[in-house]
PDB file of N, CA and C in Angstrom:
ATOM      1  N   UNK W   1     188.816  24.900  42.808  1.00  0.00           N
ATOM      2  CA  UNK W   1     188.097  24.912  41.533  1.00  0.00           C
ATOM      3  C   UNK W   1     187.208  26.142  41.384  1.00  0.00           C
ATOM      4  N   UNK W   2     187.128  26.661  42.294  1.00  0.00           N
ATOM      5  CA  UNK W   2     186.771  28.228  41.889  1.00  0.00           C
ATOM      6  C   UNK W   2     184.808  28.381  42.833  1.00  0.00           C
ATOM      7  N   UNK W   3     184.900  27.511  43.500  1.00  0.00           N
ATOM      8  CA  UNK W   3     183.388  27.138  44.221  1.00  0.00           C
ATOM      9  C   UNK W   3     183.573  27.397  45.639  1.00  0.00           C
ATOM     10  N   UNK W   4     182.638  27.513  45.762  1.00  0.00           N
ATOM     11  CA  UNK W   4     182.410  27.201  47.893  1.00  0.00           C
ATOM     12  C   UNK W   4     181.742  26.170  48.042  1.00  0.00           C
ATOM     13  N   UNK W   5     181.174  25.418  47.292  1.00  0.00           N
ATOM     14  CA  UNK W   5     180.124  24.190  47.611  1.00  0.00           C
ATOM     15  C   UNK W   5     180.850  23.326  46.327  1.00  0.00           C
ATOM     16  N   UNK W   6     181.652  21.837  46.709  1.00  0.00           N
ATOM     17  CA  UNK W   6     181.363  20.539  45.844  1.00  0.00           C
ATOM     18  C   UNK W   6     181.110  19.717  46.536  1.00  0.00           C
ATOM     19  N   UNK W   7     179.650  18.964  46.212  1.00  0.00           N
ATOM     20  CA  UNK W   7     179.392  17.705  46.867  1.00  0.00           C
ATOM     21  C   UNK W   7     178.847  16.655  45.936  1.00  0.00           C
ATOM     22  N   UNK W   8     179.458  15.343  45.968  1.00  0.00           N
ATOM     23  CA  UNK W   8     178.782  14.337  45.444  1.00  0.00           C
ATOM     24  C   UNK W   8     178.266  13.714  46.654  1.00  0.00           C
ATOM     25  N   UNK W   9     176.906  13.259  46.019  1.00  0.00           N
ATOM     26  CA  UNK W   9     175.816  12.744  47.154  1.00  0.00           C
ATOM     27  C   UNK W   9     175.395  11.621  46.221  1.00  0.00           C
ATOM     28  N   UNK W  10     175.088  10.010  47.314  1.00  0.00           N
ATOM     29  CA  UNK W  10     174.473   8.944  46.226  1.00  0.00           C
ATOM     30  C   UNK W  10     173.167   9.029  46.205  1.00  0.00           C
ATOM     31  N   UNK W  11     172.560   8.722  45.737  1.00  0.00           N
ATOM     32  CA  UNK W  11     171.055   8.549  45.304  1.00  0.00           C
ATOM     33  C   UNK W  11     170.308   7.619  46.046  1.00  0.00           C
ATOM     34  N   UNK W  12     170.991   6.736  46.712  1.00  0.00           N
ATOM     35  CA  UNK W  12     170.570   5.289  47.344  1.00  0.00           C
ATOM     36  C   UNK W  12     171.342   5.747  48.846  1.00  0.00           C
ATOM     37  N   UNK W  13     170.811   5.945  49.881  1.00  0.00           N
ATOM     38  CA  UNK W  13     171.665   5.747  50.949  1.00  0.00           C
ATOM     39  C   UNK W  13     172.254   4.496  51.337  1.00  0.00           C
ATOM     40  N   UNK W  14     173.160   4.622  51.729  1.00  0.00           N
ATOM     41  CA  UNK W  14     174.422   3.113  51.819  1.00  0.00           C
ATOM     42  C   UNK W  14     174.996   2.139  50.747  1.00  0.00           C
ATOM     43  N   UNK W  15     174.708   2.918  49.762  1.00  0.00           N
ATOM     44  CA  UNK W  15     175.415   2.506  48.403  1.00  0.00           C
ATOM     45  C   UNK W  15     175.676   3.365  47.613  1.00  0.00           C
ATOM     46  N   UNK W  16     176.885   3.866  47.325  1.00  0.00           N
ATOM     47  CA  UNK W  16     177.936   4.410  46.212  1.00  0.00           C
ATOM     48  C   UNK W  16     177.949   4.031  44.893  1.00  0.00           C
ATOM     49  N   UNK W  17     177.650   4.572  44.138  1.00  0.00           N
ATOM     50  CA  UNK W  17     177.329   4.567  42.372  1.00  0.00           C
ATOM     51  C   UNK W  17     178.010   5.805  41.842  1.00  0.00           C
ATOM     52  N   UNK W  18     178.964   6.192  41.306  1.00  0.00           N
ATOM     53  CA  UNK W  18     179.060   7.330  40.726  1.00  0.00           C
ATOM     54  C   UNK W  18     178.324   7.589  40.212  1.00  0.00           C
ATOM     55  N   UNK W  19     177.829   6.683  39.402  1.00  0.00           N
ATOM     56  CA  UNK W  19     176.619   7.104  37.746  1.00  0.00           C
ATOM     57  C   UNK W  19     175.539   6.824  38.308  1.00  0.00           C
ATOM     58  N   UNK W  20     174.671   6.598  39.833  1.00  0.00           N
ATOM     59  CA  UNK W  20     173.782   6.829  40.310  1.00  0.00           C
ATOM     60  C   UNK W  20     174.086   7.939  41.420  1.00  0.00           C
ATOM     61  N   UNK W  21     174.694   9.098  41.348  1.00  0.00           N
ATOM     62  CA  UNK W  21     174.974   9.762  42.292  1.00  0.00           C
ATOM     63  C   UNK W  21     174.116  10.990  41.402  1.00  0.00           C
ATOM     64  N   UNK W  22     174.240  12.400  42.757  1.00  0.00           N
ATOM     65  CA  UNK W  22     174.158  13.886  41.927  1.00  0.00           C
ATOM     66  C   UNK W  22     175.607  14.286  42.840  1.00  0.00           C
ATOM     67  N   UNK W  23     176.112  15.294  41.971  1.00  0.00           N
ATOM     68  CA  UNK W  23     177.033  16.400  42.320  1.00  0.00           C
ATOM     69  C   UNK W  23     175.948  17.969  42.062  1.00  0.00           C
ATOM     70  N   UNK W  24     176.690  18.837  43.333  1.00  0.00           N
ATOM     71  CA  UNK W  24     176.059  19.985  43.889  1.00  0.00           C
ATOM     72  C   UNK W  24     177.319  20.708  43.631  1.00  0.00           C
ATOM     73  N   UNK W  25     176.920  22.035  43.000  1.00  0.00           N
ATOM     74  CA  UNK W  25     178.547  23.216  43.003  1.00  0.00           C
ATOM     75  C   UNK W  25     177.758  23.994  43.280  1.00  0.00           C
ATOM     76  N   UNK W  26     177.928  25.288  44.261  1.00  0.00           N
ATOM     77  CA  UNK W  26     177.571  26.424  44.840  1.00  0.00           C
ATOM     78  C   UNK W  26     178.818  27.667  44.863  1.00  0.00           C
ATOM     79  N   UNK W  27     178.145  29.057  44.362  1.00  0.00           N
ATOM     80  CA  UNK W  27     179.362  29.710  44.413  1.00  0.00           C
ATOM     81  C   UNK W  27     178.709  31.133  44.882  1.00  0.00           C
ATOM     82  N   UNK W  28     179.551  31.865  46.197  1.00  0.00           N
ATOM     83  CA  UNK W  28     178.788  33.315  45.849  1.00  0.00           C
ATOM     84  C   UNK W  28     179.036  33.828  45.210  1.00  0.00           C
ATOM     85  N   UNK W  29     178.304  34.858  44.338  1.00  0.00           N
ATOM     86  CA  UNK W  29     178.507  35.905  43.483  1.00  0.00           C
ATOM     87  C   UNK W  29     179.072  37.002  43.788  1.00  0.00           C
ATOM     88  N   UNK W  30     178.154  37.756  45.297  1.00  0.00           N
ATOM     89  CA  UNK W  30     178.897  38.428  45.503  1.00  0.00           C
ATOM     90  C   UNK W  30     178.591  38.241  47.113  1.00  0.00           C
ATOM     91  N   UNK W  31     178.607  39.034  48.128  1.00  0.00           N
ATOM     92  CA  UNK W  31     178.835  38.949  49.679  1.00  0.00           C
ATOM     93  C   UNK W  31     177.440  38.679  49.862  1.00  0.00           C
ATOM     94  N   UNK W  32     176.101  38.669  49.264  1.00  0.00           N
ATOM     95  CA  UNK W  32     174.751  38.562  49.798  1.00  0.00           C
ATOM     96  C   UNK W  32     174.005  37.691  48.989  1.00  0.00           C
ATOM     97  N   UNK W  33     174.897  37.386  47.453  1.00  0.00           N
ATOM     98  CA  UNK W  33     174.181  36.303  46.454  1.00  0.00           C
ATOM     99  C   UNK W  33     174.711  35.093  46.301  1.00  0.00           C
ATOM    100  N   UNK W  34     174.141  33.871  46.282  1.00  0.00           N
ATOM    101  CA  UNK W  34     174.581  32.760  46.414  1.00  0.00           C
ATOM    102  C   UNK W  34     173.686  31.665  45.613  1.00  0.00           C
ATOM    103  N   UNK W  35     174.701  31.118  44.513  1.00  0.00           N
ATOM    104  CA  UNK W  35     173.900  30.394  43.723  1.00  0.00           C
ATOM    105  C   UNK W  35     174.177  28.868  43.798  1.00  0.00           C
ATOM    106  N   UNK W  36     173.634  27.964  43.188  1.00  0.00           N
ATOM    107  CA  UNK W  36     173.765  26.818  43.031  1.00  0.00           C
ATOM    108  C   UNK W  36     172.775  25.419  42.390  1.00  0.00           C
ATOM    109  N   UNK W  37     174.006  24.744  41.839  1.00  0.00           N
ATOM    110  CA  UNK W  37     173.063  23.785  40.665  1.00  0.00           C
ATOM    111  C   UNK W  37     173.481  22.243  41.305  1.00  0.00           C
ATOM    112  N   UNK W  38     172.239  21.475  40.963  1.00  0.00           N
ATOM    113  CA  UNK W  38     172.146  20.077  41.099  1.00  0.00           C
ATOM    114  C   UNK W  38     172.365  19.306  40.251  1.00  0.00           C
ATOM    115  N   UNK W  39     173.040  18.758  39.521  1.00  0.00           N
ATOM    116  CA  UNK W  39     172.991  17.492  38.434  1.00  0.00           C
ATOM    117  C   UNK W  39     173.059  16.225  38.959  1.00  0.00           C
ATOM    118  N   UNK W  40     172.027  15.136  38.218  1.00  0.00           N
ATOM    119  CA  UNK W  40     172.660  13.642  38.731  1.00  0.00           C
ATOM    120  C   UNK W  40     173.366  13.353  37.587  1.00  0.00           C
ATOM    121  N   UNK W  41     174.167  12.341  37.443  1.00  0.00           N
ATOM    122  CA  UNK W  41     175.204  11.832  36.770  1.00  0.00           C
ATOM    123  C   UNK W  41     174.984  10.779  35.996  1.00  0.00           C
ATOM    124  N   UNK W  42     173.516  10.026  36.122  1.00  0.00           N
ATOM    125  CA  UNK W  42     172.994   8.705  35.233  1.00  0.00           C
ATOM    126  C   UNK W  42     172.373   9.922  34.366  1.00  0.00           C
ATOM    127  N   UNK W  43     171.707   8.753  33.415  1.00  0.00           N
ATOM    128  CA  UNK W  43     170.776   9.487  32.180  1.00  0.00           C
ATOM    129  C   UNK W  43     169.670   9.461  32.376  1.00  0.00           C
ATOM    130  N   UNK W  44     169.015   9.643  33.699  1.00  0.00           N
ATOM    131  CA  UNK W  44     168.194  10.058  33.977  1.00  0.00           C
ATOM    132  C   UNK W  44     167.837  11.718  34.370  1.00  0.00           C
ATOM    133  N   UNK W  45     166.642  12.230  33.909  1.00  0.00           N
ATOM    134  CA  UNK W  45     166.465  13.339  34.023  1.00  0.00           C
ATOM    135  C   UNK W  45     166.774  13.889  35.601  1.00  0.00           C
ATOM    136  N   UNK W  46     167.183  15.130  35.686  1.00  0.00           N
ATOM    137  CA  UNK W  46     167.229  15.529  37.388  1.00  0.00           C
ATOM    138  C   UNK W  46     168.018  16.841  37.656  1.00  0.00           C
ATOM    139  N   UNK W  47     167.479  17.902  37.611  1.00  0.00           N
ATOM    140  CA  UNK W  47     168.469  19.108  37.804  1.00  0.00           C
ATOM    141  C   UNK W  47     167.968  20.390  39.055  1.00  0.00           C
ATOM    142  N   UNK W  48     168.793  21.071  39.307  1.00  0.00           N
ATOM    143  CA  UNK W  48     168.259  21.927  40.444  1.00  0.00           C
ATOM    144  C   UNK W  48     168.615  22.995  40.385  1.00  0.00           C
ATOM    145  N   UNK W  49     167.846  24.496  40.457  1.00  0.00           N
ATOM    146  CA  UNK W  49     168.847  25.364  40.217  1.00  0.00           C
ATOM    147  C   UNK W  49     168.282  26.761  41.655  1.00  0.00           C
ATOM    148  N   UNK W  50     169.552  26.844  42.280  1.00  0.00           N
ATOM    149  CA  UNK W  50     168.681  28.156  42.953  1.00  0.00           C
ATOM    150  C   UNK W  50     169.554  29.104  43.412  1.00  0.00           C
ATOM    151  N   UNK W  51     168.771  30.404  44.245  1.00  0.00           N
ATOM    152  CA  UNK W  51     169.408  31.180  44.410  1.00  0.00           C
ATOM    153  C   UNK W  51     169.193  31.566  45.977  1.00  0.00           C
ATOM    154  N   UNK W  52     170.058  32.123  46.527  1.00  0.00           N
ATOM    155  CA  UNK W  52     170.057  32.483  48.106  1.00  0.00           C
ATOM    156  C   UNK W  52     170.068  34.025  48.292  1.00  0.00           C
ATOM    157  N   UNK W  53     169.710  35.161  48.882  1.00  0.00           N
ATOM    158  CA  UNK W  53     169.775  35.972  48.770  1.00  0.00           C
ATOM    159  C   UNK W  53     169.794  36.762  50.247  1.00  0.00           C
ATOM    160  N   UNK W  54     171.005  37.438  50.837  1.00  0.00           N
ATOM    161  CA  UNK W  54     170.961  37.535  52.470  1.00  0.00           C
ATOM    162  C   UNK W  54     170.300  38.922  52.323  1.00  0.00           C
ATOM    163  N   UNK W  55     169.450  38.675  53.415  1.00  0.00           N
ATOM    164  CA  UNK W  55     168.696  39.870  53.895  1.00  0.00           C
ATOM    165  C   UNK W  55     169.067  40.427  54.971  1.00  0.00           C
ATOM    166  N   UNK W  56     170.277  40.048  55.841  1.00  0.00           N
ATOM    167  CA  UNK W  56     170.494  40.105  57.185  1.00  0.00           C
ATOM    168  C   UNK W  56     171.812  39.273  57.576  1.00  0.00           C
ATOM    169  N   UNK W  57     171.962  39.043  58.758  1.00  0.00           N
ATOM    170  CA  UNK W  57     172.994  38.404  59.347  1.00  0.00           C
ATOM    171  C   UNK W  57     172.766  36.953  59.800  1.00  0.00           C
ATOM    172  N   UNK W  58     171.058  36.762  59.957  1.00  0.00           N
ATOM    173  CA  UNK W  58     170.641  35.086  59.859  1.00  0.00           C
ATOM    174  C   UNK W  58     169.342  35.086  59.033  1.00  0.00           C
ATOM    175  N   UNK W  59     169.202  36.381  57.775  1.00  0.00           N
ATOM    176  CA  UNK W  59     167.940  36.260  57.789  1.00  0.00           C
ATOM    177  C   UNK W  59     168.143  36.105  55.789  1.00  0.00           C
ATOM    178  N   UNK W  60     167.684  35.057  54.967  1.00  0.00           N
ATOM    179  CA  UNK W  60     168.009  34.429  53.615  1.00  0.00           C
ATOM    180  C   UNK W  60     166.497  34.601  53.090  1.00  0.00           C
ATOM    181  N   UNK W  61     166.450  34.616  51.893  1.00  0.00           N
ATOM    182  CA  UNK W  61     165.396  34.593  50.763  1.00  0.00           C
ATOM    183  C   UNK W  61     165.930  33.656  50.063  1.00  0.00           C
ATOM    184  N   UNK W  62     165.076  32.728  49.816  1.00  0.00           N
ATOM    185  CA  UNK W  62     165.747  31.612  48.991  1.00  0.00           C
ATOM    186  C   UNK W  62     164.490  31.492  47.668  1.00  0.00           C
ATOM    187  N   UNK W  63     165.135  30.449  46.444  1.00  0.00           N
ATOM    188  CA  UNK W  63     164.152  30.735  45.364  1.00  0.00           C
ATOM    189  C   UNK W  63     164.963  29.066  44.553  1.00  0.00           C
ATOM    190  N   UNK W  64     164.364  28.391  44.518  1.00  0.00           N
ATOM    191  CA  UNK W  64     164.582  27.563  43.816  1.00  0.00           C
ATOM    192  C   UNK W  64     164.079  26.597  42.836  1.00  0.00           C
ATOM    193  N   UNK W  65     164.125  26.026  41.911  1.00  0.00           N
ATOM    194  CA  UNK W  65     163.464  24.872  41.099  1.00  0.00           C
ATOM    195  C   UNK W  65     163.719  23.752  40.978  1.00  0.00           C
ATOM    196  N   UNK W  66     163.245  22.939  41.071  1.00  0.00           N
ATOM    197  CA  UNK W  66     163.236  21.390  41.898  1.00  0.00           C
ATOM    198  C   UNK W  66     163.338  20.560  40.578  1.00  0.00           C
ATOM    199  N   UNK W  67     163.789  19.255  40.883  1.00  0.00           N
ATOM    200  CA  UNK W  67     164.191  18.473  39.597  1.00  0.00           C
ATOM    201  C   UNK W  67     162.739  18.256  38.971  1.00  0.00           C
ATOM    202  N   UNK W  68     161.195  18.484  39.571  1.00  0.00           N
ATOM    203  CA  UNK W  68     160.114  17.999  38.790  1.00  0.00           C
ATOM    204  C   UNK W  68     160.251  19.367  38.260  1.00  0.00           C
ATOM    205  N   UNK W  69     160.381  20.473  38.038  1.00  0.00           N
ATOM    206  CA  UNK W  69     159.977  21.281  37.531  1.00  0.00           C
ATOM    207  C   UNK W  69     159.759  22.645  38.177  1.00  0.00           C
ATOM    208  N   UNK W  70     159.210  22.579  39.718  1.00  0.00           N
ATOM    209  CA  UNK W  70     158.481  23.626  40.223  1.00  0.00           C
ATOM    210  C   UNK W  70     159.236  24.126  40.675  1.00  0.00           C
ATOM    211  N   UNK W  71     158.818  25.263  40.841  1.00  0.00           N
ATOM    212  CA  UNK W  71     159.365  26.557  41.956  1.00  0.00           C
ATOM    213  C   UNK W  71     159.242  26.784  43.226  1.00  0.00           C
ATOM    214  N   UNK W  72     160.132  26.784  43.625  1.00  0.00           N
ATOM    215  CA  UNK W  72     159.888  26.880  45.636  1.00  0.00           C
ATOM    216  C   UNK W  72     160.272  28.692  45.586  1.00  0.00           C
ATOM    217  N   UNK W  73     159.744  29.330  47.292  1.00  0.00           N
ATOM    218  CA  UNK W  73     159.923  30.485  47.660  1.00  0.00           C
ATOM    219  C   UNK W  73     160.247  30.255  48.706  1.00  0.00           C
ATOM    220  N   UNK W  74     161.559  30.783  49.274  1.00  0.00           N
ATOM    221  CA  UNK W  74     161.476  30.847  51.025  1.00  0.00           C
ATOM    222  C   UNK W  74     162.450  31.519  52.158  1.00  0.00           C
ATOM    223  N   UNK W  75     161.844  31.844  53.117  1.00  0.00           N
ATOM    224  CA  UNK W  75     162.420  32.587  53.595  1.00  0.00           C
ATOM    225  C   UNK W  75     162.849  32.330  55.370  1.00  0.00           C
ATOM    226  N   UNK W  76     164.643  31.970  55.373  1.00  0.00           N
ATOM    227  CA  UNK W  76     165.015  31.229  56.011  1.00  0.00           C
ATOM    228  C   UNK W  76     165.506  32.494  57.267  1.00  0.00           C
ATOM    229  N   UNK W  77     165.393  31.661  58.206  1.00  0.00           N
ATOM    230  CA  UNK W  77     165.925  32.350  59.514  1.00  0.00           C
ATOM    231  C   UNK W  77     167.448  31.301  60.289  1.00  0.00           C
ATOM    232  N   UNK W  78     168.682  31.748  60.231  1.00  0.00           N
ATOM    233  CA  UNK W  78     169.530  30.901  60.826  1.00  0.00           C
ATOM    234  C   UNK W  78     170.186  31.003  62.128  1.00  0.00           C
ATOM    235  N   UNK W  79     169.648  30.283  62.788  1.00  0.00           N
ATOM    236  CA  UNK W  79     170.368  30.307  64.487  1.00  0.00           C
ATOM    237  C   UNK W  79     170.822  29.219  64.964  1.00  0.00           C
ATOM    238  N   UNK W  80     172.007  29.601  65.417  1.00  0.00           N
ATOM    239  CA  UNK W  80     173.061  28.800  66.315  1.00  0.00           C
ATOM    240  C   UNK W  80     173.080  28.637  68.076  1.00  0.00           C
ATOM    241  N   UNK W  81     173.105  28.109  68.524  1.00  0.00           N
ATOM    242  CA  UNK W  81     172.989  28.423  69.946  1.00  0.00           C
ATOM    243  C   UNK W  81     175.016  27.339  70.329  1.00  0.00           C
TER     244      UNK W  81
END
């Protein structure tokens, strides 16, 4: 479908609702930008939108807005052992 990220996730752990679920689509833009949106699927309000941005080989800038409204900043370090 043209994404790197589809996930439906339920809202309730251990119970399945489609129409109480959110679906997540994530796509890079290009080799260092990486976006992605949250919707839930009832008619309740709830959305997410952010962006990833590589600085490095484990090192991310992240920037996102949360279903209340606000803005997050952050800056991720990723290691594997």
């Amino acid at each position: 479908i043209g994404v790197e990220t589809f996930e439906i996730k339920p809202l309730e752990p251990g119970r399945f609702s489609l129409l109480e679920s959110e679906v997540t689509v994530g796509k890079y833009i290009s080799n260092k930008i990486y976006l992605r949106y949250t919707r839930r699927l009832s008619q309740s309000t709830g959305q997410e939108a952010g962006v990833e941005y590589r600085l490095g080989k484990r090192l991310y800038f992240e920037g996102h807005r949360d279903k209340l409204g606000l803005f997050h900043l952050g800056l991720n370090l990723y290691w594997e052992y």
